[in-house]
Coordinates of C-alpha atoms and ligand atoms in Angstrom, one line a residue:
M1 CA -31.4 -5.1 -8.1
N2 CA -30.5 -3.7 -11.5
N3 CA -31.9 -6.5 -13.6
I4 CA -32.8 -4.7 -16.7
I5 CA -29.6 -2.9 -17.3
S6 CA -26.9 -5.0 -18.9
E7 CA -24.0 -6.1 -16.6
L8 CA -21.7 -6.5 -19.7
Y9 CA -18.2 -5.0 -19.3
P10 CA -18.0 -1.8 -21.3
V11 CA -16.5 -2.0 -24.8
N12 CA -15.7 0.5 -27.6
N13 CA -16.6 -0.3 -31.2
E14 CA -18.5 1.3 -34.2
V15 CA -21.8 1.4 -32.3
R16 CA -20.8 1.4 -28.6
N17 CA -18.8 4.1 -26.8
A18 CA -17.5 3.8 -23.2
Q19 CA -16.0 6.9 -21.6
L20 CA -13.9 6.5 -18.4
L21 CA -14.9 9.0 -15.7
D22 CA -11.9 8.2 -13.5
G23 CA -9.8 11.1 -12.1
L24 CA -10.1 13.6 -9.3
W25 CA -13.7 13.9 -8.0
R26 CA -15.1 16.2 -5.3
F27 CA -15.6 14.5 -1.9
C28 CA -16.9 15.3 1.6
F29 CA -17.9 13.4 4.7
D30 CA -21.5 13.7 6.0
P31 CA -21.3 12.5 9.6
E32 CA -24.7 13.8 10.5
G33 CA -26.3 12.0 7.5
S34 CA -28.0 15.2 6.6
G35 CA -26.8 15.8 3.1
E36 CA -29.7 14.4 1.2
R37 CA -32.2 16.3 3.4
E38 CA -30.3 19.4 2.8
G39 CA -30.3 18.8 -0.9
W40 CA -26.6 18.3 -1.7
Q41 CA -27.7 16.3 -4.7
E42 CA -29.2 19.5 -6.1
K43 CA -27.0 22.2 -4.6
G44 CA -23.6 20.4 -4.8
I45 CA -21.6 19.1 -1.9
P46 CA -20.3 21.7 0.7
G47 CA -16.6 22.1 1.6
A48 CA -15.5 19.5 -1.0
V49 CA -11.9 18.3 -1.2
S50 CA -10.5 16.5 -4.2
M51 CA -10.5 12.7 -4.1
P52 CA -9.0 10.2 -6.6
V53 CA -11.3 7.7 -8.3
P54 CA -10.7 4.8 -8.2
A55 CA -9.3 4.5 -4.6
S56 CA -10.4 3.9 -1.1
F57 CA -10.6 7.3 0.7
S58 CA -9.2 5.7 3.9
D59 CA -5.4 5.9 3.4
I60 CA -5.4 9.2 1.5
F61 CA -5.7 11.4 4.6
T62 CA -3.3 11.9 7.5
E63 CA -6.0 12.2 10.3
A64 CA -7.0 9.0 12.1
W65 CA -10.7 9.9 12.2
K66 CA -10.8 10.2 8.4
R67 CA -9.1 6.9 7.9
D68 CA -11.6 5.2 10.3
Y69 CA -14.6 7.2 9.1
C70 CA -17.9 5.3 9.2
G71 CA -21.2 6.7 8.0
D72 CA -22.3 8.7 4.9
F73 CA -19.8 10.3 2.5
W74 CA -20.3 12.0 -0.9
Y75 CA -18.6 12.0 -4.2
E76 CA -19.4 14.4 -7.1
T77 CA -18.1 15.0 -10.6
D78 CA -19.1 16.7 -13.8
I79 CA -19.7 14.8 -17.0
F80 CA -19.6 16.6 -20.3
L81 CA -21.8 15.3 -23.1
Q82 CA -21.1 16.7 -26.5
E83 CA -24.3 15.6 -28.2
Y84 CA -27.4 13.9 -27.1
R85 CA -28.7 11.3 -29.6
E86 CA -32.3 10.0 -29.5
D87 CA -31.2 6.6 -30.9
R88 CA -28.8 5.9 -27.9
Q89 CA -29.1 4.6 -24.5
Y90 CA -26.9 6.2 -21.8
I91 CA -25.7 4.2 -18.9
I92 CA -23.5 5.1 -16.0
R93 CA -21.6 2.2 -14.5
F94 CA -19.6 2.1 -11.3
G95 CA -17.5 -1.0 -10.9
S96 CA -18.6 -0.8 -7.3
V97 CA -19.3 1.7 -4.5
T98 CA -18.6 0.3 -1.0
H99 CA -20.9 -0.7 0.7
R100 CA -24.0 1.0 -0.6
C101 CA -25.0 4.1 -2.4
T102 CA -27.7 6.4 -3.9
V103 CA -26.8 8.2 -7.1
W104 CA -28.2 11.4 -8.7
L105 CA -27.7 13.0 -12.1
N106 CA -28.5 16.7 -12.2
G107 CA -30.4 16.2 -8.9
M108 CA -32.5 13.4 -10.3
Q109 CA -32.1 10.0 -8.5
I110 CA -30.9 7.4 -11.0
A111 CA -29.7 4.4 -8.9
E112 CA -29.6 2.9 -5.4
H113 CA -27.5 -0.1 -4.7
E114 CA -26.8 -2.4 -1.7
G115 CA -23.4 -4.2 -1.6
G116 CA -20.0 -2.8 -2.1
F117 CA -18.3 -5.2 -4.5
L118 CA -20.4 -5.4 -7.6
P119 CA -21.4 -2.9 -10.3
V120 CA -23.9 -0.1 -9.7
L121 CA -25.7 0.6 -13.0
A122 CA -27.9 3.5 -13.9
D123 CA -29.9 4.1 -17.1
V124 CA -29.6 7.9 -17.6
T125 CA -31.3 8.0 -21.0
G126 CA -33.6 11.0 -20.8
A127 CA -31.8 12.4 -17.6
I128 CA -28.5 13.3 -19.2
R129 CA -28.3 16.4 -21.4
P130 CA -25.9 18.0 -23.8
G131 CA -23.2 20.0 -22.0
K132 CA -22.3 19.7 -18.3
N133 CA -24.1 17.2 -16.0
R134 CA -23.5 16.8 -12.3
L135 CA -23.2 13.3 -11.0
S136 CA -23.6 13.0 -7.2
V137 CA -23.1 9.9 -5.1
K138 CA -24.1 9.4 -1.4
A139 CA -22.2 6.3 -0.2
N140 CA -22.3 4.6 3.2
N141 CA -19.9 2.1 4.8
E142 CA -21.7 1.0 8.0
L143 CA -21.7 -2.7 8.8
N144 CA -24.5 -4.7 10.4
E145 CA -25.7 -8.2 10.7
T146 CA -27.9 -7.9 7.6
S147 CA -25.2 -6.5 5.3
I148 CA -22.6 -8.7 3.6
P149 CA -20.0 -8.6 4.8
C150 CA -21.4 -8.7 8.3
G151 CA -20.3 -6.6 11.2
A152 CA -21.4 -4.0 13.7
T153 CA -21.4 -0.3 13.9
A154 CA -20.8 1.3 17.3
V155 CA -21.1 4.9 18.4
Q156 CA -18.0 6.1 20.2
K157 CA -17.8 8.5 23.2
D158 CA -17.1 11.5 20.8
G159 CA -20.3 10.6 18.8
R160 CA -18.4 9.2 15.8
K161 CA -19.4 5.9 14.4
L162 CA -16.9 3.1 14.2
A163 CA -17.4 0.0 12.0
S164 CA -16.1 -3.3 13.3
G165 CA -16.3 -6.1 10.7
Y166 CA -16.7 -9.7 11.8
F167 CA -13.8 -10.2 9.5
D168 CA -10.0 -9.7 9.3
F169 CA -9.6 -7.0 6.7
F170 CA -9.7 -3.2 6.9
N171 CA -13.2 -1.8 6.0
Y172 CA -11.8 0.1 3.0
S173 CA -14.5 2.2 1.4
G174 CA -15.2 4.6 -1.4
I175 CA -15.4 4.4 -5.2
Q176 CA -12.7 1.8 -5.5
R177 CA -13.2 0.8 -9.1
S178 CA -13.6 2.6 -12.4
V179 CA -16.7 4.6 -13.4
W180 CA -17.9 4.7 -17.1
L181 CA -20.4 6.5 -19.2
E182 CA -21.6 4.1 -21.8
Q183 CA -23.5 5.1 -25.0
I184 CA -25.1 2.0 -26.6
P185 CA -27.7 1.6 -29.3
A186 CA -31.4 1.9 -28.2
V187 CA -31.9 -1.7 -29.4
S188 CA -29.0 -3.5 -27.7
I189 CA -27.5 -6.7 -26.5
L190 CA -28.3 -7.2 -22.8
D191 CA -26.5 -10.4 -22.1
Y192 CA -25.1 -13.6 -23.6
S193 CA -24.3 -17.1 -22.2
L194 CA -22.0 -19.7 -23.4
S195 CA -21.3 -23.3 -22.4
F196 CA -18.9 -25.8 -24.0
E197 CA -18.7 -29.5 -24.9
L198 CA -15.7 -31.2 -26.3
D199 CA -16.1 -33.6 -29.2
G200 CA -12.8 -35.2 -30.2
A201 CA -10.7 -32.3 -31.5
D202 CA -13.7 -30.1 -31.9
A203 CA -15.7 -28.0 -29.5
I204 CA -19.5 -27.5 -29.5
V205 CA -20.4 -24.0 -28.2
N206 CA -24.0 -23.6 -26.9
Y207 CA -25.1 -20.0 -26.8
E208 CA -27.9 -17.7 -25.9
V209 CA -28.2 -14.0 -26.6
S210 CA -30.7 -11.7 -25.0
A211 CA -31.6 -8.2 -26.3
G212 CA -33.6 -5.3 -25.1
G213 CA -34.8 -1.8 -25.8
A214 CA -37.3 -1.0 -28.6
F215 CA -37.0 -4.5 -29.6
D216 CA -39.4 -7.1 -31.1
A217 CA -37.8 -10.3 -32.5
S218 CA -40.8 -10.8 -34.8
E219 CA -39.8 -7.6 -36.6
G220 CA -36.9 -9.3 -38.2
V221 CA -34.1 -8.5 -35.7
T222 CA -31.7 -11.3 -35.4
A223 CA -28.4 -12.1 -33.6
V224 CA -25.4 -13.0 -35.7
L225 CA -22.3 -14.4 -34.1
K226 CA -18.8 -14.6 -35.5
L227 CA -15.9 -16.3 -33.7
T228 CA -12.4 -15.3 -34.7
D229 CA -9.2 -17.1 -33.6
A230 CA -6.1 -15.4 -32.3
D231 CA -4.7 -15.0 -35.8
G232 CA -7.8 -13.2 -37.0
N233 CA -9.2 -16.2 -39.0
T234 CA -12.9 -17.0 -38.8
A235 CA -13.4 -20.1 -36.7
A236 CA -17.2 -20.4 -36.6
G237 CA -20.4 -18.5 -36.9
A238 CA -24.1 -18.7 -36.1
C239 CA -27.4 -16.9 -36.5
G240 CA -30.3 -16.6 -34.1
F241 CA -30.8 -15.9 -30.4
R242 CA -29.9 -19.4 -29.3
G243 CA -28.3 -22.4 -30.7
S244 CA -25.0 -24.0 -30.9
F245 CA -22.0 -24.1 -33.3
R246 CA -19.0 -26.3 -33.8
V247 CA -15.4 -25.1 -33.6
E248 CA -13.3 -27.5 -35.6
N249 CA -9.9 -28.3 -34.1
A250 CA -10.7 -26.0 -31.2
H251 CA -7.8 -24.3 -29.5
L252 CA -8.6 -24.9 -25.8
W253 CA -8.1 -22.5 -23.0
K254 CA -5.7 -24.3 -20.6
V255 CA -4.5 -23.6 -17.1
R256 CA -1.4 -21.4 -17.5
G257 CA -1.7 -21.8 -21.3
A258 CA -4.6 -19.4 -22.1
Y259 CA -6.0 -19.1 -25.6
L260 CA -8.7 -16.6 -26.3
Y261 CA -11.0 -16.3 -29.3
S262 CA -12.8 -13.1 -30.2
L263 CA -16.6 -13.3 -30.4
A264 CA -18.5 -10.6 -32.2
I265 CA -22.2 -10.7 -31.2
C266 CA -24.2 -8.5 -33.6
L267 CA -27.9 -7.5 -33.7
E268 CA -29.0 -7.1 -37.3
K269 CA -32.1 -6.1 -39.1
D270 CA -32.4 -6.4 -42.9
G271 CA -28.6 -6.7 -43.1
S272 CA -28.0 -3.5 -41.2
L273 CA -26.1 -3.4 -37.9
L274 CA -28.1 -2.4 -34.8
D275 CA -25.7 -3.4 -32.0
R276 CA -22.4 -5.2 -31.6
Y277 CA -20.7 -6.5 -28.5
D278 CA -17.1 -7.8 -28.6
A279 CA -16.4 -10.6 -26.2
R280 CA -13.3 -12.7 -25.5
V281 CA -14.0 -16.4 -25.3
G282 CA -11.9 -19.2 -23.7
I283 CA -13.1 -22.6 -24.7
R284 CA -12.7 -25.0 -21.8
T285 CA -14.8 -27.4 -19.7
V286 CA -14.9 -27.8 -15.9
K287 CA -16.0 -31.0 -14.1
I288 CA -15.7 -32.6 -10.8
D289 CA -15.1 -36.3 -11.2
G290 CA -14.8 -38.2 -7.9
E291 CA -11.8 -36.7 -6.0
K292 CA -10.5 -34.9 -9.1
I293 CA -11.0 -31.4 -10.6
L294 CA -11.0 -31.7 -14.3
I295 CA -10.3 -28.9 -16.8
N296 CA -10.8 -30.1 -20.3
G297 CA -11.1 -33.6 -18.9
E298 CA -7.7 -33.5 -17.3
P299 CA -7.0 -33.4 -13.6
V300 CA -5.5 -30.2 -12.2
Y301 CA -3.9 -29.7 -8.8
L302 CA -4.5 -26.2 -7.6
K303 CA -1.6 -24.1 -6.4
G304 CA -1.8 -20.5 -5.3
F305 CA -3.3 -18.2 -2.8
G306 CA -6.2 -16.5 -1.1
K307 CA -5.7 -12.9 -2.0
H308 CA -7.1 -9.4 -1.1
E309 CA -7.5 -6.3 -3.1
D310 CA -5.1 -4.3 -1.0
F311 CA -2.1 -2.0 -1.4
E312 CA -0.4 1.0 0.2
V313 CA -2.3 4.3 -0.3
L314 CA -4.7 2.8 -2.8
G315 CA -6.4 0.7 -0.2
R316 CA -8.7 -1.5 -2.2
G317 CA -8.6 0.8 -5.3
F318 CA -8.0 -1.1 -8.5
N319 CA -4.6 -0.4 -10.1
Y320 CA -3.4 -2.1 -13.2
A321 CA 0.3 -1.9 -12.2
V322 CA -0.3 -3.6 -8.9
A323 CA -2.5 -6.3 -10.5
K324 CA 0.1 -7.0 -13.2
R325 CA 2.8 -7.3 -10.5
D326 CA 0.7 -9.8 -8.6
Y327 CA 0.3 -11.9 -11.7
E328 CA 4.0 -11.7 -12.4
C329 CA 4.8 -12.8 -8.8
M330 CA 2.2 -15.7 -9.1
K331 CA 3.7 -16.9 -12.3
W332 CA 7.3 -16.7 -10.8
I333 CA 6.3 -18.8 -7.9
G334 CA 4.5 -21.5 -10.0
A335 CA 0.9 -20.7 -9.0
N336 CA -2.1 -21.5 -11.1
C337 CA -5.1 -20.4 -9.0
F338 CA -6.4 -17.9 -6.5
R339 CA -9.6 -17.2 -4.5
T340 CA -11.1 -13.8 -4.5
S341 CA -11.3 -13.8 -0.7
H342 CA -13.6 -12.4 0.5
Y343 CA -15.5 -10.5 -2.1
P344 CA -15.8 -10.3 -5.9
Y345 CA -12.8 -8.3 -7.2
A346 CA -12.7 -5.6 -9.9
E347 CA -13.5 -7.1 -13.3
E348 CA -10.1 -6.2 -14.6
W349 CA -8.6 -9.0 -12.4
Y350 CA -10.7 -11.6 -14.2
R351 CA -9.9 -10.2 -17.6
M352 CA -6.2 -10.5 -16.8
A353 CA -6.6 -14.0 -15.4
D354 CA -8.4 -15.0 -18.6
E355 CA -5.3 -13.9 -20.5
E356 CA -2.7 -15.3 -18.0
G357 CA -4.4 -18.7 -17.7
F358 CA -5.2 -18.5 -14.0
L359 CA -8.1 -20.3 -12.3
I360 CA -10.3 -18.3 -10.0
I361 CA -12.6 -19.3 -7.2
D362 CA -15.0 -16.4 -7.2
E363 CA -16.3 -15.5 -3.8
V364 CA -19.3 -13.4 -2.7
P365 CA -18.8 -11.2 0.4
G366 CA -20.5 -13.9 2.5
V367 CA -18.0 -13.3 5.3
G368 CA -18.5 -12.6 9.0
M369 CA -21.4 -14.9 9.5
M370 CA -20.2 -15.8 12.9
R371 CA -20.5 -13.3 15.7
S372 CA -16.9 -12.7 16.5
F373 CA -14.6 -9.9 15.3
A374 CA -11.9 -12.6 15.0
N375 CA -13.6 -15.9 14.1
F376 CA -10.3 -17.3 13.0
A377 CA -9.1 -17.1 16.7
A378 CA -12.4 -17.9 18.3
A379 CA -12.6 -21.0 16.2
G380 CA -9.2 -22.1 17.2
A381 CA -10.4 -22.0 20.8
G382 CA -13.4 -24.1 19.8
A383 CA -15.9 -21.3 20.1
S384 CA -19.1 -21.3 18.0
N385 CA -22.5 -19.8 18.1
G386 CA -25.8 -20.1 16.3
F387 CA -25.4 -17.0 14.1
F388 CA -28.4 -17.7 11.8
G389 CA -30.7 -18.7 14.6
D390 CA -30.5 -15.3 16.3
C391 CA -29.5 -13.0 13.5
P392 CA -31.9 -9.9 13.8
D393 CA -33.3 -10.3 10.3
V394 CA -32.2 -13.4 8.6
E395 CA -34.5 -12.8 5.6
L396 CA -33.0 -9.5 4.8
L397 CA -29.5 -10.9 5.2
Q398 CA -30.4 -13.7 2.8
K399 CA -32.0 -11.3 0.4
N400 CA -28.7 -9.3 0.2
H401 CA -26.7 -12.5 -0.1
R402 CA -29.0 -13.7 -2.9
Q403 CA -28.5 -10.4 -4.7
A404 CA -24.7 -10.7 -4.5
V405 CA -24.8 -14.3 -5.8
T406 CA -27.0 -13.2 -8.7
E407 CA -25.0 -10.1 -9.6
M408 CA -21.7 -11.9 -9.3
I409 CA -22.7 -14.8 -11.6
L410 CA -24.3 -12.4 -14.1
R411 CA -21.1 -10.4 -14.1
D412 CA -18.5 -13.1 -14.1
K413 CA -20.0 -16.1 -15.9
H414 CA -18.2 -15.3 -19.1
H415 CA -14.7 -15.8 -17.7
P416 CA -12.8 -19.0 -18.5
S417 CA -10.7 -18.2 -15.5
V418 CA -13.7 -18.6 -13.1
F419 CA -14.1 -22.3 -12.5
A420 CA -16.0 -22.3 -9.2
W421 CA -18.3 -20.1 -7.1
S422 CA -17.8 -19.7 -3.3
I423 CA -20.9 -18.8 -1.4
F424 CA -19.3 -18.1 2.0
N425 CA -16.1 -17.9 4.0
E426 CA -16.0 -19.3 7.5
A427 CA -19.6 -19.0 8.3
E428 CA -21.3 -20.8 11.1
T429 CA -22.2 -24.1 9.6
V430 CA -23.0 -26.3 12.5
T431 CA -26.8 -25.7 13.0
D432 CA -29.8 -26.7 11.0
A433 CA -30.5 -23.0 10.6
A434 CA -27.2 -22.5 8.8
H435 CA -28.0 -25.4 6.4
D436 CA -31.5 -23.9 5.7
Y437 CA -30.0 -20.5 5.1
F438 CA -27.3 -21.7 2.6
A439 CA -29.2 -24.5 0.7
P440 CA -31.2 -22.0 -1.4
L441 CA -28.1 -19.9 -2.2
F442 CA -26.3 -23.0 -3.5
D443 CA -29.4 -23.9 -5.6
L444 CA -29.5 -20.3 -6.9
A445 CA -25.9 -20.4 -8.0
R446 CA -26.4 -23.7 -9.8
K447 CA -29.5 -22.4 -11.5
L448 CA -27.9 -19.1 -12.7
D449 CA -24.7 -20.5 -14.2
P450 CA -25.1 -21.6 -17.8
E451 CA -21.8 -23.6 -17.4
K452 CA -22.9 -25.3 -14.1
R453 CA -19.6 -24.7 -12.5
P454 CA -18.9 -26.3 -9.1
V455 CA -20.3 -24.4 -6.1
T456 CA -18.5 -24.4 -2.7
G457 CA -18.1 -22.7 0.6
V458 CA -15.1 -22.3 2.9
L459 CA -15.0 -24.0 6.3
E460 CA -13.2 -22.9 9.4
K461 CA -12.1 -25.3 12.2
T462 CA -15.4 -25.5 14.0
S463 CA -17.0 -26.8 10.8
S464 CA -15.4 -30.2 11.7
P465 CA -16.3 -33.5 10.0
E466 CA -18.4 -34.4 13.1
R467 CA -20.3 -31.1 13.3
C468 CA -20.6 -29.4 10.0
K469 CA -24.0 -29.5 8.5
C470 CA -23.2 -27.6 5.2
Y471 CA -20.5 -29.7 3.5
P472 CA -23.0 -31.9 1.8
L473 CA -24.1 -28.8 -0.2
M474 CA -20.6 -28.4 -1.7
D475 CA -19.2 -29.8 -4.9
F476 CA -15.8 -29.7 -3.4
I477 CA -14.8 -29.0 0.1
C478 CA -12.6 -26.0 1.1
L479 CA -10.8 -26.0 4.5
N480 CA -9.2 -23.1 6.2
R481 CA -6.8 -24.6 8.8
Y482 CA -4.1 -23.1 11.0
Y483 CA -2.6 -26.1 12.7
G484 CA 0.8 -24.8 13.9
W485 CA -0.5 -21.2 14.2
Y486 CA -3.8 -20.6 16.0
I487 CA -3.7 -24.2 17.2
S488 CA -0.4 -25.6 18.7
G489 CA 1.5 -22.5 17.6
G490 CA 5.2 -23.1 17.8
K491 CA 4.7 -26.9 18.2
L492 CA 4.7 -28.2 14.7
E493 CA 4.9 -31.9 15.7
D494 CA 1.7 -31.6 18.0
A495 CA 0.1 -29.6 15.2
R496 CA 0.8 -32.3 12.6
E497 CA -0.8 -34.9 14.9
Q498 CA -3.9 -32.8 15.3
M499 CA -4.1 -32.1 11.6
V500 CA -3.7 -35.7 10.7
G501 CA -6.4 -36.6 13.3
E502 CA -8.9 -34.3 11.5
M503 CA -7.9 -35.5 8.0
D504 CA -8.4 -39.1 9.1
A505 CA -11.9 -38.2 10.2
W506 CA -12.7 -36.6 6.8
A507 CA -11.1 -39.6 5.0
A508 CA -13.3 -42.0 7.1
K509 CA -16.4 -40.3 5.6
K510 CA -15.4 -41.5 2.1
L511 CA -17.1 -38.5 0.5
N512 CA -15.5 -39.0 -2.8
V513 CA -15.1 -35.3 -3.6
P514 CA -12.0 -33.1 -3.9
F515 CA -10.7 -31.2 -0.9
L516 CA -8.8 -28.0 -1.1
F517 CA -6.9 -26.2 1.6
T518 CA -8.0 -22.6 0.9
E519 CA -6.1 -21.1 3.9
F520 CA -3.1 -22.1 5.9
G521 CA -0.4 -19.8 7.0
T522 CA 1.6 -18.0 9.7
D523 CA 2.1 -14.3 10.4
T524 CA 5.7 -13.6 9.4
L525 CA 7.7 -10.4 9.6
D526 CA 9.7 -9.8 6.4
T527 CA 12.5 -8.5 8.7
L528 CA 12.7 -11.3 11.2
H529 CA 15.0 -14.3 11.1
K530 CA 15.9 -16.8 13.9
L531 CA 17.6 -20.2 14.1
P532 CA 16.2 -22.3 15.6
S533 CA 13.0 -20.8 14.4
V534 CA 10.2 -19.2 16.6
M535 CA 6.8 -18.0 15.5
W536 CA 6.7 -14.8 13.4
T537 CA 10.1 -15.6 11.8
Q538 CA 10.6 -16.4 8.1
E539 CA 12.2 -19.7 9.1
Y540 CA 9.0 -20.7 11.0
Q541 CA 6.8 -19.9 8.0
Q542 CA 9.0 -22.2 5.9
E543 CA 8.9 -25.1 8.5
Y544 CA 5.1 -24.6 8.9
M545 CA 4.6 -24.9 5.1
E546 CA 6.8 -28.0 4.9
M547 CA 4.7 -29.6 7.7
N548 CA 1.4 -28.7 5.9
F549 CA 2.7 -29.9 2.6
S550 CA 3.6 -33.3 4.0
V551 CA 0.1 -33.7 5.4
F552 CA -1.6 -32.6 2.1
D553 CA 0.5 -35.2 0.2
S554 CA -0.6 -38.1 2.3
Y555 CA -4.3 -37.7 1.4
P556 CA -5.0 -38.2 -2.3
F557 CA -8.4 -36.4 -2.1
V558 CA -6.5 -33.1 -1.3
Q559 CA -6.4 -31.5 -4.8
G560 CA -5.1 -28.1 -4.1
E561 CA -3.4 -25.7 -1.7
L562 CA -4.1 -22.0 -1.7
A563 CA -1.9 -20.4 1.0
W564 CA -3.0 -17.5 3.2
N565 CA -2.2 -15.0 2.0
F566 CA -0.5 -13.9 -1.3
A567 CA 0.7 -10.7 0.4
D568 CA 0.6 -8.9 3.8
F569 CA -2.6 -6.8 4.0
Q570 CA -4.2 -4.1 6.1
T571 CA -6.7 -5.1 8.9
G572 CA -8.3 -3.2 11.8
Q573 CA -6.1 -2.6 14.9
G574 CA -5.7 -5.2 17.6
I575 CA -3.2 -7.2 19.7
M576 CA -3.2 -10.0 17.1
R577 CA -2.2 -7.8 14.2
V578 CA 1.0 -5.8 13.7
N579 CA -0.2 -3.0 11.4
G580 CA -2.1 -5.6 9.5
N581 CA -2.1 -9.3 8.8
K582 CA 1.5 -10.5 8.0
K583 CA 0.7 -14.0 6.6
G584 CA 1.8 -12.9 3.1
I585 CA 4.2 -15.1 1.2
F586 CA 5.0 -11.7 -0.3
S587 CA 5.3 -8.5 1.7
R588 CA 2.8 -5.8 1.1
N589 CA 5.1 -4.2 -1.5
R590 CA 5.3 -7.5 -3.3
Q591 CA 8.7 -8.8 -2.4
P592 CA 9.2 -12.5 -1.5
K593 CA 9.7 -13.7 2.0
A594 CA 11.9 -16.8 2.5
A595 CA 8.9 -19.2 2.3
A596 CA 8.2 -18.0 -1.3
F597 CA 11.3 -19.9 -2.4
T598 CA 10.1 -23.1 -0.6
M599 CA 6.8 -22.8 -2.4
K600 CA 8.4 -22.0 -5.7
K601 CA 10.5 -25.2 -5.5
R602 CA 7.5 -27.4 -4.6
W603 CA 5.0 -25.8 -7.1
E604 CA 7.4 -26.0 -10.0
E605 CA 7.8 -29.7 -9.4
K606 CA 4.2 -30.5 -8.6
Ligands
LIG1 C1 -9.2 -16.8 8.4 C2 -10.0 -15.8 7.6 C3 -9.1 -14.7 7.0 C4 -8.1 -14.3 8.0 C5 -7.2 -15.5 8.4 C6 -6.1 -15.1 9.4 O1 -9.6 -17.9 8.7 O2 -10.7 -16.4 6.6 O3 -9.9 -13.7 6.6 O4 -7.3 -13.2 7.6 O5 -8.0 -16.5 8.9 O6 -5.0 -14.7 9.1 O7 -6.4 -15.3 10.6

C-alpha cells in the first residue's frame, strides 16, 4: 500500500503543478507473461500499437480474443520534463490500473499495486530526469478468489486465458482513468481531514492537517487555513495542524442544493509559503437516527440508481461528457443519490456529485464473494455456499479487501457527496465465517473516517432475515431484491405476496434502522412493447416498478430506492444476457425507456 504518498487529487497553483499524461500511449499484449523477464521495461515494448488513455482496451479492437484478453499487457509513454528542481517532489499518479500493475520509469521500478479501482502512486523524485523519460506499465487482469472483485481464470483449449468474474459486469481492463505527473514542494501537505458540527446558524469545522518531506514542526513550520465562500469572501480561518474554527451563518451543502466553499491549506515558515493545497468543502452532517437518514439534521428519502462506469467503445474509461450526461439524466428524473456499484469510480464522478448535490454510497470492489458466476440467479433459486469457509486464502483476500477500504476512504473522505461506505455487494453472509471476515472491515471503515459516516453492505436474497449473520454490522440495511424478475417473473401478484412476506419478517425484527432497496429491476429491451405486458417489454418494467413502489410505501423503515440500473451495461456472454444487462432505466446511449417517465413522476412528487 502506498501510505506515504499523498492520495490528494492533483491541483495546480503557485507551488503545485499537475500535468495530465493522457493521450495515445503504446500498448501490447504479453500472453506468455515474459515481458519483464525479457526486459521490456528497459528495452521498450515490442510490436506496440497505439492505445488511448484513459479507456478500457477491450472494446477498441475488432478481434474477439483481444476484447476477451486475460493476462499481462503493457502500456508505455514518454514524459518530457523541462527542468529538474531539487526542491520539488515528483509524483506519478494513475487514477487506477485494472486490476494490478508494476510500473517503471527509465527501467527503474517505481510502483506495484494490487486492485484495479483506486490510485496507483509513485514517488519518482530522483528517478525522473530532465528531458525524455520512459514510463512503462505491466498490468494484469486475471481474477481469482483472493482478488477483489473475485472470480476465476481458466485456460482454454487454445491456451488462452479467460477470466470469469463471479459478478455481472464485463471485466473491462486497462488504464481507465487519467494519469498525472505532479510536481509538489519537497515539504508538502500529505493529507487533511474535516468533520462538522452544526451550532444554530453556525458550523464548527474540526480539522487536522498532516505534512511530510523534509519536515519538522518544531522548526517553525505551521499550517494556515483560509475558508472562502462562493462569492470570494473570507468565511473563516485557522492556524496550526489541528483544531477547529467556526463558520458564522454557514451556508450548508444540501442534497440537490450544493454549496461549496474553497479551503486554502498552506504550510508556512516565517511567513513564507512552503506548500498550498486548494480544496473544495461542503459543510453538512450525516446521521442515522432510528429509521431515518439525516443530512443536516433533516430526513432524506433516497431516490436514484445503482450505476456502472460503462459506455460504448470507452468501456470503463472515464469521460467527462458521458458523466455530465448521466448527471443531467439523473436530475431530469428527480434522483438524488447513486451507489458506485460495484467499485470506487473515477474521482471526477465524486467531484461532479459534490457540485450537483448528489449523495453517493461509495462501494469497494467487494463483489463476487459467492462462488457462482451469476449469484443473482443462484440466489433466486435459493442456492448458497460457504464462500469464506473454503476460500483458498481468506487472509490474503481480507488483506486486499482491507487495502481497498483504506485507500477508498483516504481518497474519498473529503467529498460531501459521499454519505456512506459499502463494504460488499451480495457476499455470502449466512455463516459465522462470513461474519468474522466482515466485522474487522466494518471496524476499519469506522476507524478511518474522520466523519464517522454510516457503514453498510448490500444483501442478496439468501441473506434473509432468518439466515443473514452480517446485518447487525450495518448502520442501515441495503437489500437487492428481484421479486417479479428472478423470483415469480411474469407473475407480479405472486411476487408482491412473496416480497411482502419477506418485508413482514424484517419488520418483525424491529431493528429500528433505515432500509434501502439498492437493487430492483427487470431486463427491458428499449425496442420492445406489448399489451398486455410480458417480461422484457417496457410495459412490464413499468408495472414491476409500480408493484415495488407500492410495497416500499407500506413500510416506513424503507428510506430509499436505488433502481437497478441507471443504464444498460456490458456483461460477459451467456443465455441470461442479450449483449449485456438490459435493466437500465436508460438505454446504454442514455435515452429514457418508458419506465423512466413513471419514475420521474413518482420521484418529483416524493
Ligand atoms: C445483482 C447484482 C448486479 C447484477 C444484478 C442483475 O444482484 O448485484 O451486479 O447486475 O443483480 O441484473 O441480475
